[in-house]
Each structure stands twice: as C-alpha cells, then as structure tokens.
Amino acid sequence: MKTIITDLDGTLLDHGTLHPHTIKTLKKFQKNGRLILASGRSLKNMKLYVEQLEMTSFQNGALIGLNGLERYDFKTGTYHKEQGISAKEVKKIARSFRFNSLLIMVDLPDQEMKINTVFSFLLRFAAIKRLRQRSRLKTYSNQNEPIDKIIVLFYIGTKRHLDAIRRQFKAYQILRIGRFWIEIMPQGIDKQIQIQYFMKQYAISSHDLYIFGDGENDRNMLSLTQHSYAPSSALEEIKRTAKHICPPPAKEGVARVIESLFD
C-alpha cells in the first residue's frame, strides 16, 4: 500500500485552508492508499482537516501531532503521547527570547496561552487578524502543569544568539519552522520517530513512502525516502534536503504530485 505523509501548515494548507481540489484528490487516494498527517499542530487542532478528508471513514491512516509528541492510529484507535516541557523550564526558556521576539506562546493540552515580551504591545496594531487575536490570549504565569511546546513568534535576534540558546538548553530542540517562527520541543521528539513506528507497525517500505514538508521539523522525516518533496516556498535548507520540489500550497502542490504519480 502506498503511503503519503504530509505536513500541514506551509505544505498542504494554504494559509490554514484545504482547497476543494486537494480534498477531492486526497479522498480518492485514501481508497487504496494510506494518508498520514504529520504536523506541529496538536491533534485537537487537526480535527477540521480530518473531517474534511473523511479520514475516520477510511480507517487506514494516522495522525502525528505536536512534531511527534503525540500520535493516533485510525486502524487500531490507539493514542500515544510523550512527556512535554516542565513549567519551570518553560519560564527559563521564555526569558531567553524576551528581548528579541514579538510574542511567546505555549501549547497546553486544552488551550494556548501567551508569555509577553517587551515588544508584545505591538500586536494590538498588527494588520493580520490572527496576530491581533493572539494578543488576547490568557497569560501563562502560575501554571504548574507541563506544556506540549513553546512557540516564538517573529524572532528578530541573530543566528549567533539562537545558537547560544541552543547550547544553553541542550535538552530541547529549537526548530525554525518559518522565517519568523520558532518551535521548541524536548529532544527525542520528532515526526521521523513516529513515522518509523508506523513503518514497522504496517511493514511500510521506503519505496512506498511519499513525504512532503517545508520546515526544520520536517527535515528528518524527508530523509526516510527518495520520494521526498518540499514546496517551492519552503525554507532553503529544506529544499536542499528534499529530493524533489513541488508547487507551493497556493497552487496545491501536494495534490498535483499525487495526481501525477497515481492517476
């Protein structure tokens, strides 16, 4: 069985939207193939796309959420989640980005919260509605429960500073997802590891694996197969990692590749 694994934001989704033709193409593929969505989003925040693609009806796919922190198998109905980041460590890491980013967000199991930086007041004047909405998130302060990941929005520091933070917090991965978007996860959490779990579980050969991704959190999984694709809008280093380049999400690149291969 052929298996397609695709990242969401920046790869399959066009500014958070699945185009109708992409939905049709992926639904057709699932009749004889396996679809796995592998995202930095939580499984909860992938629900809309699962419904649009009718993945529960096909019962042969899977979800990988929070960059590999959690997974769900539609065939067996099993869910697994790794340990997140302690509240104490969250506050230490956040202090390192206080003077060179617009906003820090933390993902908890049931909600998103914010940690303000010295520049966060600027969000009130943002032209993008979604950014203004994030300025109204509740503030993370006295919570003690572990969080799933840290998101740093509009990082404006130098590469040298970021490398210094990486050396300071060696127990964590500091991943550049987009030009101004950083995600921080515990070491050992990776989409690639969860994909290898499914490869072993269902005897998926690398020859039957087609993988799409655009950010640093996709780099390792792209190395699992010769059928790896990065959108033309991806980070340059990710385009160098992938074996092939496809059109960007606005031009439904993933769907176009699937059609060219399997129709």
GROMACS .gro file of C-alpha atoms in nm:
model
  263
    1MET     CA    1   0.000   0.000   0.000
    2LYS     CA    2   0.134   0.344  -0.095
    3THR     CA    3   0.166   0.585   0.199
    4ILE     CA    4   0.159   0.965   0.179
    5ILE     CA    5   0.285   1.163   0.476
    6THR     CA    6   0.238   1.537   0.464
    7ASP     CA    7   0.298   1.832   0.690
    8LEU     CA    8   0.006   2.077   0.715
    9ASP     CA    9   0.098   2.447   0.753
   10GLY     CA   10   0.318   2.566   0.470
   11THR     CA   11   0.289   2.237   0.282
   12LEU     CA   12  -0.068   2.108   0.243
   13LEU     CA   13  -0.260   2.407   0.381
   14ASP     CA   14  -0.283   2.741   0.204
   15HIS     CA   15  -0.300   2.987   0.495
   16GLY     CA   16  -0.490   2.732   0.703
   17THR     CA   17  -0.721   2.623   0.420
   18LEU     CA   18  -0.757   2.294   0.233
   19HIS     CA   19  -0.863   2.369  -0.123
   20PRO     CA   20  -1.157   2.164  -0.260
   21HIS     CA   21  -0.946   2.001  -0.531
   22THR     CA   22  -0.689   1.891  -0.273
   23ILE     CA   23  -0.965   1.741  -0.058
   24LYS     CA   24  -1.102   1.551  -0.358
   25THR     CA   25  -0.757   1.422  -0.456
   26LEU     CA   26  -0.668   1.301  -0.106
   27LYS     CA   27  -1.005   1.134  -0.055
   28LYS     CA   28  -0.959   0.947  -0.384
   29PHE     CA   29  -0.606   0.842  -0.278
   30GLN     CA   30  -0.732   0.702   0.054
   31LYS     CA   31  -0.949   0.445  -0.123
   32ASN     CA   32  -0.637   0.239  -0.190
   33GLY     CA   33  -0.362   0.423  -0.001
   34ARG     CA   34  -0.266   0.531   0.349
   35LEU     CA   35  -0.265   0.902   0.444
   36ILE     CA   36  -0.073   1.028   0.749
   37LEU     CA   37  -0.091   1.394   0.853
   38ALA     CA   38   0.226   1.497   1.040
   39SER     CA   39   0.204   1.844   1.190
   40GLY     CA   40   0.331   2.078   1.458
   41ARG     CA   41  -0.037   2.129   1.544
   42SER     CA   42  -0.198   1.928   1.821
   43LEU     CA   43  -0.436   1.651   1.717
   44LYS     CA   44  -0.717   1.865   1.854
   45ASN     CA   45  -0.625   2.143   1.609
   46MET     CA   46  -0.615   1.897   1.319
   47LYS     CA   47  -0.978   1.791   1.369
   48LEU     CA   48  -1.122   2.014   1.093
   49TYR     CA   49  -0.890   1.866   0.828
   50VAL     CA   50  -0.955   1.510   0.947
   51GLU     CA   51  -1.327   1.575   0.896
   52GLN     CA   52  -1.279   1.738   0.554
   53LEU     CA   53  -1.068   1.444   0.435
   54GLU     CA   54  -1.306   1.189   0.593
   55MET     CA   55  -1.012   1.004   0.745
   56THR     CA   56  -1.226   0.828   1.005
   57SER     CA   57  -1.427   0.666   0.724
   58PHE     CA   58  -1.124   0.514   0.552
   59GLN     CA   59  -0.976   0.377   0.876
   60ASN     CA   60  -0.628   0.318   0.732
   61GLY     CA   61  -0.443   0.643   0.810
   62ALA     CA   62  -0.289   0.812   1.110
   63LEU     CA   63  -0.209   1.146   1.272
   64ILE     CA   64   0.121   1.272   1.411
   65GLY     CA   65   0.079   1.586   1.620
   66LEU     CA   66   0.299   1.837   1.802
   67ASN     CA   67   0.601   1.746   1.588
   68GLY     CA   68   0.588   1.386   1.709
   69LEU     CA   69   0.486   1.435   2.072
   70GLU     CA   70   0.158   1.253   2.004
   71ARG     CA   71   0.014   1.006   1.752
   72TYR     CA   72  -0.319   0.845   1.668
   73ASP     CA   73  -0.379   0.532   1.459
   74PHE     CA   74  -0.721   0.520   1.291
   75LYS     CA   75  -0.698   0.146   1.226
   76THR     CA   76  -0.645   0.043   1.589
   77GLY     CA   77  -0.796   0.351   1.757
   78THR     CA   78  -0.486   0.387   1.977
   79TYR     CA   79  -0.344   0.717   2.104
   80HIS     CA   80   0.002   0.779   2.249
   81LYS     CA   81   0.164   1.092   2.392
   82GLU     CA   82   0.516   1.166   2.519
   83GLN     CA   83   0.611   1.391   2.812
   84GLY     CA   84   0.618   1.766   2.745
   85ILE     CA   85   0.818   2.055   2.898
   86SER     CA   86   0.802   2.138   3.271
   87ALA     CA   87   0.663   2.474   3.380
   88LYS     CA   88   0.998   2.562   3.541
   89GLU     CA   89   1.186   2.507   3.215
   90VAL     CA   90   0.924   2.699   3.014
   91LYS     CA   91   0.992   3.014   3.215
   92LYS     CA   92   1.370   2.978   3.178
   93ILE     CA   93   1.347   2.935   2.801
   94ALA     CA   94   1.098   3.222   2.764
   95ARG     CA   95   1.338   3.464   2.935
   96SER     CA   96   1.595   3.395   2.661
   97PHE     CA   97   1.356   3.529   2.395
   98ARG     CA   98   1.208   3.823   2.590
   99PHE     CA   99   1.409   4.094   2.412
  100ASN     CA  100   1.416   3.958   2.056
  101SER     CA  101   1.070   3.832   1.968
  102LEU     CA  102   0.717   3.965   1.935
  103LEU     CA  103   0.533   3.701   2.139
  104ILE     CA  104   0.590   3.365   2.306
  105MET     CA  105   0.306   3.114   2.311
  106VAL     CA  106   0.277   2.787   2.499
  107ASP     CA  107   0.062   2.492   2.397
  108LEU     CA  108  -0.117   2.322   2.686
  109PRO     CA  109  -0.332   2.012   2.632
  110ASP     CA  110  -0.654   2.215   2.643
  111GLN     CA  111  -0.556   2.568   2.540
  112GLU     CA  112  -0.296   2.814   2.407
  113MET     CA  113  -0.154   3.079   2.639
  114LYS     CA  114   0.094   3.364   2.593
  115ILE     CA  115   0.407   3.497   2.758
  116ASN     CA  116   0.458   3.864   2.677
  117THR     CA  117   0.788   4.007   2.553
  118VAL     CA  118   0.898   4.371   2.554
  119PHE     CA  119   0.750   4.404   2.203
  120SER     CA  120   0.416   4.227   2.257
  121PHE     CA  121   0.222   4.555   2.281
  122LEU     CA  122   0.278   4.592   1.903
  123LEU     CA  123   0.039   4.302   1.837
  124ARG     CA  124  -0.256   4.535   1.900
  125PHE     CA  125  -0.163   4.719   1.579
  126ALA     CA  126  -0.098   4.410   1.363
  127ALA     CA  127  -0.267   4.408   1.022
  128ILE     CA  128  -0.324   4.031   1.043
  129LYS     CA  129  -0.635   3.946   1.243
  130ARG     CA  130  -0.492   3.617   1.369
  131LEU     CA  131  -0.199   3.802   1.530
  132ARG     CA  132  -0.431   4.051   1.700
  133GLN     CA  133  -0.632   3.758   1.838
  134ARG     CA  134  -0.319   3.608   1.990
  135SER     CA  135  -0.258   3.929   2.182
  136ARG     CA  136  -0.581   3.847   2.370
  137LEU     CA  137  -0.471   3.501   2.485
  138LYS     CA  138  -0.457   3.439   2.860
  139THR     CA  139  -0.114   3.495   3.016
  140TYR     CA  140   0.088   3.194   3.127
  141SER     CA  141   0.223   3.274   3.474
  142ASN     CA  142   0.145   3.050   3.770
  143GLN     CA  143   0.059   2.728   3.588
  144ASN     CA  144   0.245   2.419   3.706
  145GLU     CA  145   0.140   2.156   3.453
  146PRO     CA  146   0.382   2.054   3.173
  147ILE     CA  147   0.323   2.214   2.834
  148ASP     CA  148   0.341   2.050   2.493
  149LYS     CA  149   0.561   2.301   2.310
  150ILE     CA  150   0.680   2.662   2.306
  151ILE     CA  151   0.624   2.885   2.002
  152VAL     CA  152   0.829   3.200   1.944
  153LEU     CA  153   0.663   3.443   1.702
  154PHE     CA  154   0.862   3.692   1.493
  155TYR     CA  155   1.209   3.612   1.627
  156ILE     CA  156   1.431   3.909   1.536
  157GLY     CA  157   1.754   3.804   1.703
  158THR     CA  158   2.072   3.690   1.531
  159LYS     CA  159   2.168   3.336   1.435
  160ARG     CA  160   2.455   3.367   1.683
  161HIS     CA  161   2.211   3.438   1.966
  162LEU     CA  162   1.991   3.145   1.862
  163ASP     CA  163   2.294   2.913   1.856
  164ALA     CA  164   2.384   3.031   2.208
  165ILE     CA  165   2.032   2.946   2.328
  166ARG     CA  166   2.064   2.601   2.167
  167ARG     CA  167   2.387   2.542   2.361
  168GLN     CA  168   2.226   2.659   2.685
  169PHE     CA  169   1.918   2.438   2.651
  170LYS     CA  170   2.068   2.118   2.512
  171ALA     CA  171   1.774   1.909   2.634
  172TYR     CA  172   1.548   2.083   2.381
  173GLN     CA  173   1.517   2.116   2.006
  174ILE     CA  174   1.489   2.475   1.883
  175LEU     CA  175   1.339   2.446   1.537
  176ARG     CA  176   1.294   2.716   1.274
  177ILE     CA  177   0.954   2.638   1.121
  178GLY     CA  178   0.930   2.951   0.906
  179ARG     CA  179   1.125   3.271   0.852
  180PHE     CA  180   0.990   3.425   1.175
  181TRP     CA  181   0.851   3.120   1.356
  182ILE     CA  182   1.040   2.901   1.605
  183GLU     CA  183   0.911   2.595   1.793
  184ILE     CA  184   1.078   2.441   2.097
  185MET     CA  185   1.031   2.075   2.185
  186PRO     CA  186   1.206   1.821   2.412
  187GLN     CA  187   1.495   1.635   2.249
  188GLY     CA  188   1.392   1.297   2.112
  189ILE     CA  189   1.057   1.425   1.986
  190ASP     CA  190   1.048   1.400   1.609
  191LYS     CA  191   0.799   1.329   1.333
  192GLN     CA  192   1.054   1.086   1.191
  193ILE     CA  193   1.041   0.864   1.502
  194GLN     CA  194   0.662   0.834   1.482
  195ILE     CA  195   0.678   0.759   1.109
  196GLN     CA  196   0.930   0.482   1.179
  197TYR     CA  197   0.684   0.342   1.434
  198PHE     CA  198   0.414   0.321   1.166
  199MET     CA  199   0.659   0.182   0.911
  200LYS     CA  200   0.738  -0.104   1.148
  201GLN     CA  201   0.375  -0.149   1.256
  202TYR     CA  202   0.246  -0.184   0.899
  203ALA     CA  203   0.560  -0.304   0.718
  204ILE     CA  204   0.577   0.011   0.505
  205SER     CA  205   0.872   0.010   0.267
  206SER     CA  206   1.060   0.333   0.198
  207HIS     CA  207   0.985   0.266  -0.170
  208ASP     CA  208   0.612   0.305  -0.093
  209LEU     CA  209   0.660   0.621   0.113
  210TYR     CA  210   0.595   0.973  -0.022
  211ILE     CA  211   0.674   1.257   0.219
  212PHE     CA  212   0.603   1.633   0.195
  213GLY     CA  213   0.736   1.904   0.428
  214ASP     CA  214   0.865   2.262   0.443
  215GLY     CA  215   1.023   2.336   0.785
  216GLU     CA  216   1.307   2.224   1.012
  217ASN     CA  217   1.061   1.997   1.193
  218ASP     CA  218   1.024   1.807   0.863
  219ARG     CA  219   1.393   1.767   0.781
  220ASN     CA  220   1.446   1.425   0.939
  221MET     CA  221   1.131   1.267   0.802
  222LEU     CA  222   1.221   1.383   0.450
  223SER     CA  223   1.534   1.168   0.472
  224LEU     CA  224   1.330   0.846   0.505
  225THR     CA  225   1.259   0.808   0.133
  226GLN     CA  226   1.376   0.903  -0.213
  227HIS     CA  227   1.017   1.023  -0.272
  228SER     CA  228   1.054   1.339  -0.061
  229TYR     CA  229   0.909   1.674  -0.167
  230ALA     CA  230   0.941   2.033  -0.044
  231PRO     CA  231   0.721   2.316  -0.172
  232SER     CA  232   0.900   2.586  -0.369
  233SER     CA  233   0.805   2.822  -0.080
  234ALA     CA  234   0.987   2.608   0.183
  235LEU     CA  235   1.300   2.709   0.375
  236GLU     CA  236   1.606   2.689   0.152
  237GLU     CA  237   1.778   2.424   0.365
  238ILE     CA  238   1.467   2.207   0.349
  239LYS     CA  239   1.453   2.237  -0.029
  240ARG     CA  240   1.812   2.114  -0.032
  241THR     CA  241   1.716   1.817   0.188
  242ALA     CA  242   1.418   1.706  -0.021
  243LYS     CA  243   1.477   1.504  -0.336
  244HIS     CA  244   1.209   1.693  -0.532
  245ILE     CA  245   1.046   2.037  -0.536
  246CYS     CA  246   0.670   2.075  -0.582
  247PRO     CA  247   0.445   2.382  -0.626
  248PRO     CA  248   0.351   2.580  -0.312
  249PRO     CA  249   0.025   2.522  -0.118
  250ALA     CA  250  -0.146   2.808  -0.303
  251LYS     CA  251  -0.104   2.603  -0.622
  252GLU     CA  252  -0.200   2.275  -0.448
  253GLY     CA  253   0.143   2.122  -0.493
  254VAL     CA  254   0.078   1.807  -0.287
  255ALA     CA  255  -0.238   1.726  -0.484
  256ARG     CA  256  -0.063   1.787  -0.816
  257VAL     CA  257   0.219   1.546  -0.726
  258ILE     CA  258  -0.030   1.280  -0.614
  259GLU     CA  259  -0.224   1.313  -0.939
  260SER     CA  260   0.092   1.287  -1.147
  261LEU     CA  261   0.203   0.973  -0.963
  262PHE     CA  262  -0.116   0.778  -0.904
  263ASP     CA  263  -0.383   0.886  -1.154
   0.00000   0.00000   0.00000
